[in-house]
PDB file of C-alpha atoms in Angstrom:
ATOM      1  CA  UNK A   4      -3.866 -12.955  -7.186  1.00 79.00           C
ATOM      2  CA  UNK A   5      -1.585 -16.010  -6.196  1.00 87.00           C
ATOM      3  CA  UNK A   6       0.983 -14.814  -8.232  1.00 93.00           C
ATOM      4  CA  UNK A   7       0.911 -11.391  -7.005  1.00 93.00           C
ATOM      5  CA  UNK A   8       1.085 -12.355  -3.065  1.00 92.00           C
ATOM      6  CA  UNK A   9       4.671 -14.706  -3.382  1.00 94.00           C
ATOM      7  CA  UNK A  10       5.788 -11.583  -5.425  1.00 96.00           C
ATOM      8  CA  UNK A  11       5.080  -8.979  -2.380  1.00 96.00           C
ATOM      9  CA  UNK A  12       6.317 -12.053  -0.224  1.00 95.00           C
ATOM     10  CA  UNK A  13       9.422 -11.753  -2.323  1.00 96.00           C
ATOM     11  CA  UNK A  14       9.961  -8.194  -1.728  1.00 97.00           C
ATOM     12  CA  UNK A  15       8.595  -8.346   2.382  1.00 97.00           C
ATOM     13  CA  UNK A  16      11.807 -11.110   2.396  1.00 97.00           C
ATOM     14  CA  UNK A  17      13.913  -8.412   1.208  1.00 97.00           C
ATOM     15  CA  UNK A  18      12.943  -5.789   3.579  1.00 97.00           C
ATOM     16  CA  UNK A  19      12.922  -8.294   6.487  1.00 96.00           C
ATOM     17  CA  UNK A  20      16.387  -9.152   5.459  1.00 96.00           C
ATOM     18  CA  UNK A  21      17.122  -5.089   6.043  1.00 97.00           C
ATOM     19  CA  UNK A  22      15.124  -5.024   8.896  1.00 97.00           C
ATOM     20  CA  UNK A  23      12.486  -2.828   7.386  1.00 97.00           C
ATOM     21  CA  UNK A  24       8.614  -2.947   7.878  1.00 94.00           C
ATOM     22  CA  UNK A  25       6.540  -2.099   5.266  1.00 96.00           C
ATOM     23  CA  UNK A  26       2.907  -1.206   6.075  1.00 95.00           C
ATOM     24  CA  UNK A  27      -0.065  -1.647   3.155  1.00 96.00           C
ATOM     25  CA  UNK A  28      -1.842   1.508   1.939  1.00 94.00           C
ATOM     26  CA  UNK A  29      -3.866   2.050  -0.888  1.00 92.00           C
ATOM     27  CA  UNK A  30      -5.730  -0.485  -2.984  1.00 92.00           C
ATOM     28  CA  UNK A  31      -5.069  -3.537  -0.462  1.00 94.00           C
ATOM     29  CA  UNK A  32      -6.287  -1.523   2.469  1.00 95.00           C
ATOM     30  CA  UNK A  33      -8.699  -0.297   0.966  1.00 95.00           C
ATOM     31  CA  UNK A  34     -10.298  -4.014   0.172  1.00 93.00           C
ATOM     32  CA  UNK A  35      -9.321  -4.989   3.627  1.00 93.00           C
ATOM     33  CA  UNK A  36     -11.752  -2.687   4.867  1.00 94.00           C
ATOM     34  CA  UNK A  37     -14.304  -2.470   2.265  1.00 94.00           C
ATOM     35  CA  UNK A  38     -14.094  -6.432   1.391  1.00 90.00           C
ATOM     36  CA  UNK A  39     -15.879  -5.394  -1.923  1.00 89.00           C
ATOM     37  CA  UNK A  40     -16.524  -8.559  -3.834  1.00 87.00           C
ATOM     38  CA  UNK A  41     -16.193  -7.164  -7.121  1.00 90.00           C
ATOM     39  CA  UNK A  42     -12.475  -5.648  -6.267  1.00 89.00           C
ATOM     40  CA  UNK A  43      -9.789  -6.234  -8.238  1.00 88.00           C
ATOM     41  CA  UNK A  44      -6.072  -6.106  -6.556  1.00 89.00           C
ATOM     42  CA  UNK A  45      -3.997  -5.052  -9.247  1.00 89.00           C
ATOM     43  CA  UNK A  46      -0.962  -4.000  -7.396  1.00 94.00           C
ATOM     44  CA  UNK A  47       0.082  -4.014  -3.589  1.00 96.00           C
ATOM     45  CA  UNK A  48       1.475  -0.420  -2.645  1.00 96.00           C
ATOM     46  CA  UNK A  49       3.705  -0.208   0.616  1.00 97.00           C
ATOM     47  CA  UNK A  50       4.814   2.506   2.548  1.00 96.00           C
ATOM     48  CA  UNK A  51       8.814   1.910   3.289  1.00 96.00           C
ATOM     49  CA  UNK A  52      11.232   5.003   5.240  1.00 95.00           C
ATOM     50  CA  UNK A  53      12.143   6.893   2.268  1.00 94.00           C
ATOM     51  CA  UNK A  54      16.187   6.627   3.722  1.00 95.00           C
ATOM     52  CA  UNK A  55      15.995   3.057   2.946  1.00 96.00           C
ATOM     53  CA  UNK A  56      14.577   2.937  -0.811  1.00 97.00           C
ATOM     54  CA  UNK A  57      18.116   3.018  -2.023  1.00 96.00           C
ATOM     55  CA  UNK A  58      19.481  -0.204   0.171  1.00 97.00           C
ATOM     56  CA  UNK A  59      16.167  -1.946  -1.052  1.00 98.00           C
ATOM     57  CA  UNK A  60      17.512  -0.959  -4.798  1.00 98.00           C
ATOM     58  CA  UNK A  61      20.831  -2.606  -4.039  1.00 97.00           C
ATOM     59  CA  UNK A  62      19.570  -6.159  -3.423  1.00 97.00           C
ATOM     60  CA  UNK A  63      16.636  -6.058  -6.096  1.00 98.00           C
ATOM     61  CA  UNK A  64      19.707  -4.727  -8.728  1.00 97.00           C
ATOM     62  CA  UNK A  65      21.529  -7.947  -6.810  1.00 97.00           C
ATOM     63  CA  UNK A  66      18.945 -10.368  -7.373  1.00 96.00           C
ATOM     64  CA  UNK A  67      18.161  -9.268 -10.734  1.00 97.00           C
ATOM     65  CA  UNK A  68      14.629  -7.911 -10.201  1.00 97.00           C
ATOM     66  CA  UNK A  69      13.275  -5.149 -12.381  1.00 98.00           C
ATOM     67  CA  UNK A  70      12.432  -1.829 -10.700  1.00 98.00           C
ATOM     68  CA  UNK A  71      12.134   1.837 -11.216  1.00 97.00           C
ATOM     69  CA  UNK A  72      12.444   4.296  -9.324  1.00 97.00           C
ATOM     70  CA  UNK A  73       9.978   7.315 -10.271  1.00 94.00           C
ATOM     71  CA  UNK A  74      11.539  10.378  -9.173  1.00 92.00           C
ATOM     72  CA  UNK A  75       8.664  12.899  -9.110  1.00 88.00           C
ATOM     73  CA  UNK A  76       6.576  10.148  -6.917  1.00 84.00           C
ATOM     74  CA  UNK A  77       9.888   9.421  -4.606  1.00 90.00           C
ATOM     75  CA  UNK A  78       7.939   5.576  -5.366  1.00 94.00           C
ATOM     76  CA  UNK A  79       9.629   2.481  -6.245  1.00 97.00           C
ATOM     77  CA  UNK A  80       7.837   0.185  -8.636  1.00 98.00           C
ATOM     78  CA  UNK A  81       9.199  -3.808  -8.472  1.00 98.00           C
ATOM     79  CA  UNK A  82       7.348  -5.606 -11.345  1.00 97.00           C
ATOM     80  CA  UNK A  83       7.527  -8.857 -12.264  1.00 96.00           C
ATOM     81  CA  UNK A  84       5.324  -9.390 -15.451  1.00 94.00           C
ATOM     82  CA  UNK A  85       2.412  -8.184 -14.969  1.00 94.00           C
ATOM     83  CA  UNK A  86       2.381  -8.225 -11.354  1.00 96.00           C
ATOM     84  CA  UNK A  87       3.676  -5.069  -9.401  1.00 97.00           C
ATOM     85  CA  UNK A  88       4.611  -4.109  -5.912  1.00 98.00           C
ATOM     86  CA  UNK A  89       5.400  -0.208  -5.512  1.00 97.00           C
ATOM     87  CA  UNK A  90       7.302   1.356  -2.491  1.00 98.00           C
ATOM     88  CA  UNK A  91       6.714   4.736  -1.175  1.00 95.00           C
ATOM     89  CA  UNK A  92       8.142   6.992   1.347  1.00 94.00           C
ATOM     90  CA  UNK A  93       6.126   6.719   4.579  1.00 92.00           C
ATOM     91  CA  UNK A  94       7.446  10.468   5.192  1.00 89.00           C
ATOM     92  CA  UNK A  95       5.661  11.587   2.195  1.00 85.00           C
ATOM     93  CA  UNK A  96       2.390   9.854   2.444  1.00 80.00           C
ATOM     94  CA  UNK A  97       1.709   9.120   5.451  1.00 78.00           C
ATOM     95  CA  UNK A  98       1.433  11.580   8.477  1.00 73.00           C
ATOM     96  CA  UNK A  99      -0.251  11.298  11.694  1.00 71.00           C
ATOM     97  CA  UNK A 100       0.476   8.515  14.747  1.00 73.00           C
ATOM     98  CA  UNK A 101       1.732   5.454  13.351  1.00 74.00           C
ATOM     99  CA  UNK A 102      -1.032   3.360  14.088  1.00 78.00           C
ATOM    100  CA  UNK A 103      -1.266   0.201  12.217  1.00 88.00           C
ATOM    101  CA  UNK A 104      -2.958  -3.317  12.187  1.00 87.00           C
ATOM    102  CA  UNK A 105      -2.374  -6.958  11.210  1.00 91.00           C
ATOM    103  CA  UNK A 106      -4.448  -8.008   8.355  1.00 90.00           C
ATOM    104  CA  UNK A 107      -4.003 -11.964   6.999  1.00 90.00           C
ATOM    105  CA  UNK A 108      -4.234 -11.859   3.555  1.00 84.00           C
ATOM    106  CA  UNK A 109      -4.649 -15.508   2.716  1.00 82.00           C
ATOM    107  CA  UNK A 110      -1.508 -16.128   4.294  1.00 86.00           C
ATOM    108  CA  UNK A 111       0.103 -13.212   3.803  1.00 86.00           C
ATOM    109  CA  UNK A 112       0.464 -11.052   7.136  1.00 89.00           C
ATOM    110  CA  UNK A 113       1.585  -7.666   7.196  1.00 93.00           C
ATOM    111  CA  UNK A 114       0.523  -3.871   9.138  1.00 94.00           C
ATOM    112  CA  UNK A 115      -1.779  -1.945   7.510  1.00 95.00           C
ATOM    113  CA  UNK A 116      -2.837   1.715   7.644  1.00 94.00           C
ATOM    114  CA  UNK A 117      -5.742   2.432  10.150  1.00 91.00           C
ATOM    115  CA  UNK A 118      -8.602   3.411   8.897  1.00 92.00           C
ATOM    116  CA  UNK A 119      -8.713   6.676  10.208  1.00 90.00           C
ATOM    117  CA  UNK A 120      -5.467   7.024   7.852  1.00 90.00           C
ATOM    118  CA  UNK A 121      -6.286   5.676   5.031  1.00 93.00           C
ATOM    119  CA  UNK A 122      -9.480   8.085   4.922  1.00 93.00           C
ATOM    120  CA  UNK A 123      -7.045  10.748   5.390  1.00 90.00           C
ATOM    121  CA  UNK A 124      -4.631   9.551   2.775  1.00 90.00           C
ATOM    122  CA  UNK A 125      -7.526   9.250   0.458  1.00 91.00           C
ATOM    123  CA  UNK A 126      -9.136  12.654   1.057  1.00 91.00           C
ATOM    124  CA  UNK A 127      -5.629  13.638  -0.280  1.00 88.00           C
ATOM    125  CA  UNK A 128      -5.439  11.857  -2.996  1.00 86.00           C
ATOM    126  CA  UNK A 129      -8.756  12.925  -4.691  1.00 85.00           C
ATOM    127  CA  UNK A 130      -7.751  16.232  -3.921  1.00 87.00           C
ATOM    128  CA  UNK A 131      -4.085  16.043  -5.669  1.00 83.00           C
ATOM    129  CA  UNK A 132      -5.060  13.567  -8.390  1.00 80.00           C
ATOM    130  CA  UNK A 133      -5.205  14.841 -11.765  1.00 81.00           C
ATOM    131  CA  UNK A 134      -6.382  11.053 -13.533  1.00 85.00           C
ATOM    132  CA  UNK A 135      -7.978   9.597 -10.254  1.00 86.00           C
ATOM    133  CA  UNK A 136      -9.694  12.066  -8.615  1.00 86.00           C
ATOM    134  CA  UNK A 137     -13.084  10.739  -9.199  1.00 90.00           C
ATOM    135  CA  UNK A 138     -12.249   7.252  -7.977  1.00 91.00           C
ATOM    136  CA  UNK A 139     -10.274   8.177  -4.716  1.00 91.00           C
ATOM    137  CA  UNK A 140     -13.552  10.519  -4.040  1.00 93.00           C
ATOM    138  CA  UNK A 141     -16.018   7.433  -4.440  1.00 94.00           C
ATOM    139  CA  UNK A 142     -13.574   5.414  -2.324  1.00 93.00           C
ATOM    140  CA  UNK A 143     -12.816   7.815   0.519  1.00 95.00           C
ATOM    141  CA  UNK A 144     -16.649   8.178   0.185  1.00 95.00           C
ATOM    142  CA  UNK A 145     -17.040   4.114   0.950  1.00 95.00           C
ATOM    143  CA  UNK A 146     -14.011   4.310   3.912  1.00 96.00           C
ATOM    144  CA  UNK A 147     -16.193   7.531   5.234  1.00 95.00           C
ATOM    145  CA  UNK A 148     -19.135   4.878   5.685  1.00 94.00           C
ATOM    146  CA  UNK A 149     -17.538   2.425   7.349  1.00 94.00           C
ATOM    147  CA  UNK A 150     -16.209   4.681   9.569  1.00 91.00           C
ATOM    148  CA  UNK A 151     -19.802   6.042  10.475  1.00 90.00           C
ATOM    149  CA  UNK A 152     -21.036   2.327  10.748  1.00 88.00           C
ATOM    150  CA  UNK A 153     -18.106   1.248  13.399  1.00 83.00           C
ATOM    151  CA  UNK A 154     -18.456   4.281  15.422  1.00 82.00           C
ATOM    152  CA  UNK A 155     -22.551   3.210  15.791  1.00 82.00           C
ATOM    153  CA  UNK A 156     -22.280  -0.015  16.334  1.00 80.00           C
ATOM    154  CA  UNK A 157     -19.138   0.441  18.606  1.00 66.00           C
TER     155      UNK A 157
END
């Protein structure tokens, strides 16, 4: 997992030098919420304004880092390896007030989703899914309980 946080470094250098904030969705939220031990982060998704996917394509095609953009998903995937960082649209997957939080990563500090979000964005996603349904259900199920916990003890 090292390996895969200077890589998302990497690419959170690039978007600082554009002046673009990327905010964590997905997998990595998901664990900063859940903190399941068993976890596994296999890629770090961000959520990037879809306008500036192209300038971030210029310097990675600069700096001679492998990427591809998938057209259907509007997402771009920066890999490295084995180790993967994937940029999507906020416009596309992300709607509601833009309310994020820090989360420390071992280091690594960047905004992610609220809660409240992510649920939604999951809910989504095991809706739309055609190969993940099943997971994003158990997994919006999990976010659904911690929501339910915070609110009682709150």
């Amino acid at each position: 997992f090292i390996k895969l946080k200077k890589f998302a470094q990497q690419i959170l250098d690039i978007c600082d030098e554009l002046k673009i904030k990327p905010v964590v969705w997905g997998g990595l939220a998901y664990f900063a919420y859940t903190k399941e031990r068993n976890y596994a982060i296999k890629d770090i998704d961000f959520l990037v304004p879809g306008k500036s996917i192209n300038k971030i394509m210029g310097i990675l095609k600069k700096k001679r880092i492998k990427h591809k953009y998938i057209a259907d998903w509007h997402s771009l995937v920066i890999s490295k390896g084995d180790l993967k960082v994937e940029l999507d649209p906020v416009e596309q997957y992300y709607s509601g007030r833009k309310k994020f939080q820090k989360y420390d990563l071992n280091g690594l500090v960047v905004d992610i989703v609220s809660l409240d979000n992510l649920i939604g964005m999951y809910r989504r996603a095991s809706k739309a899914s055609r190969d993940k349904a099943e997971q994003h259900k158990k997994r919006l199920d999990t976010l659904i309980g911690i929501r339910t916990i915070k609110k009682k003890t709150h």
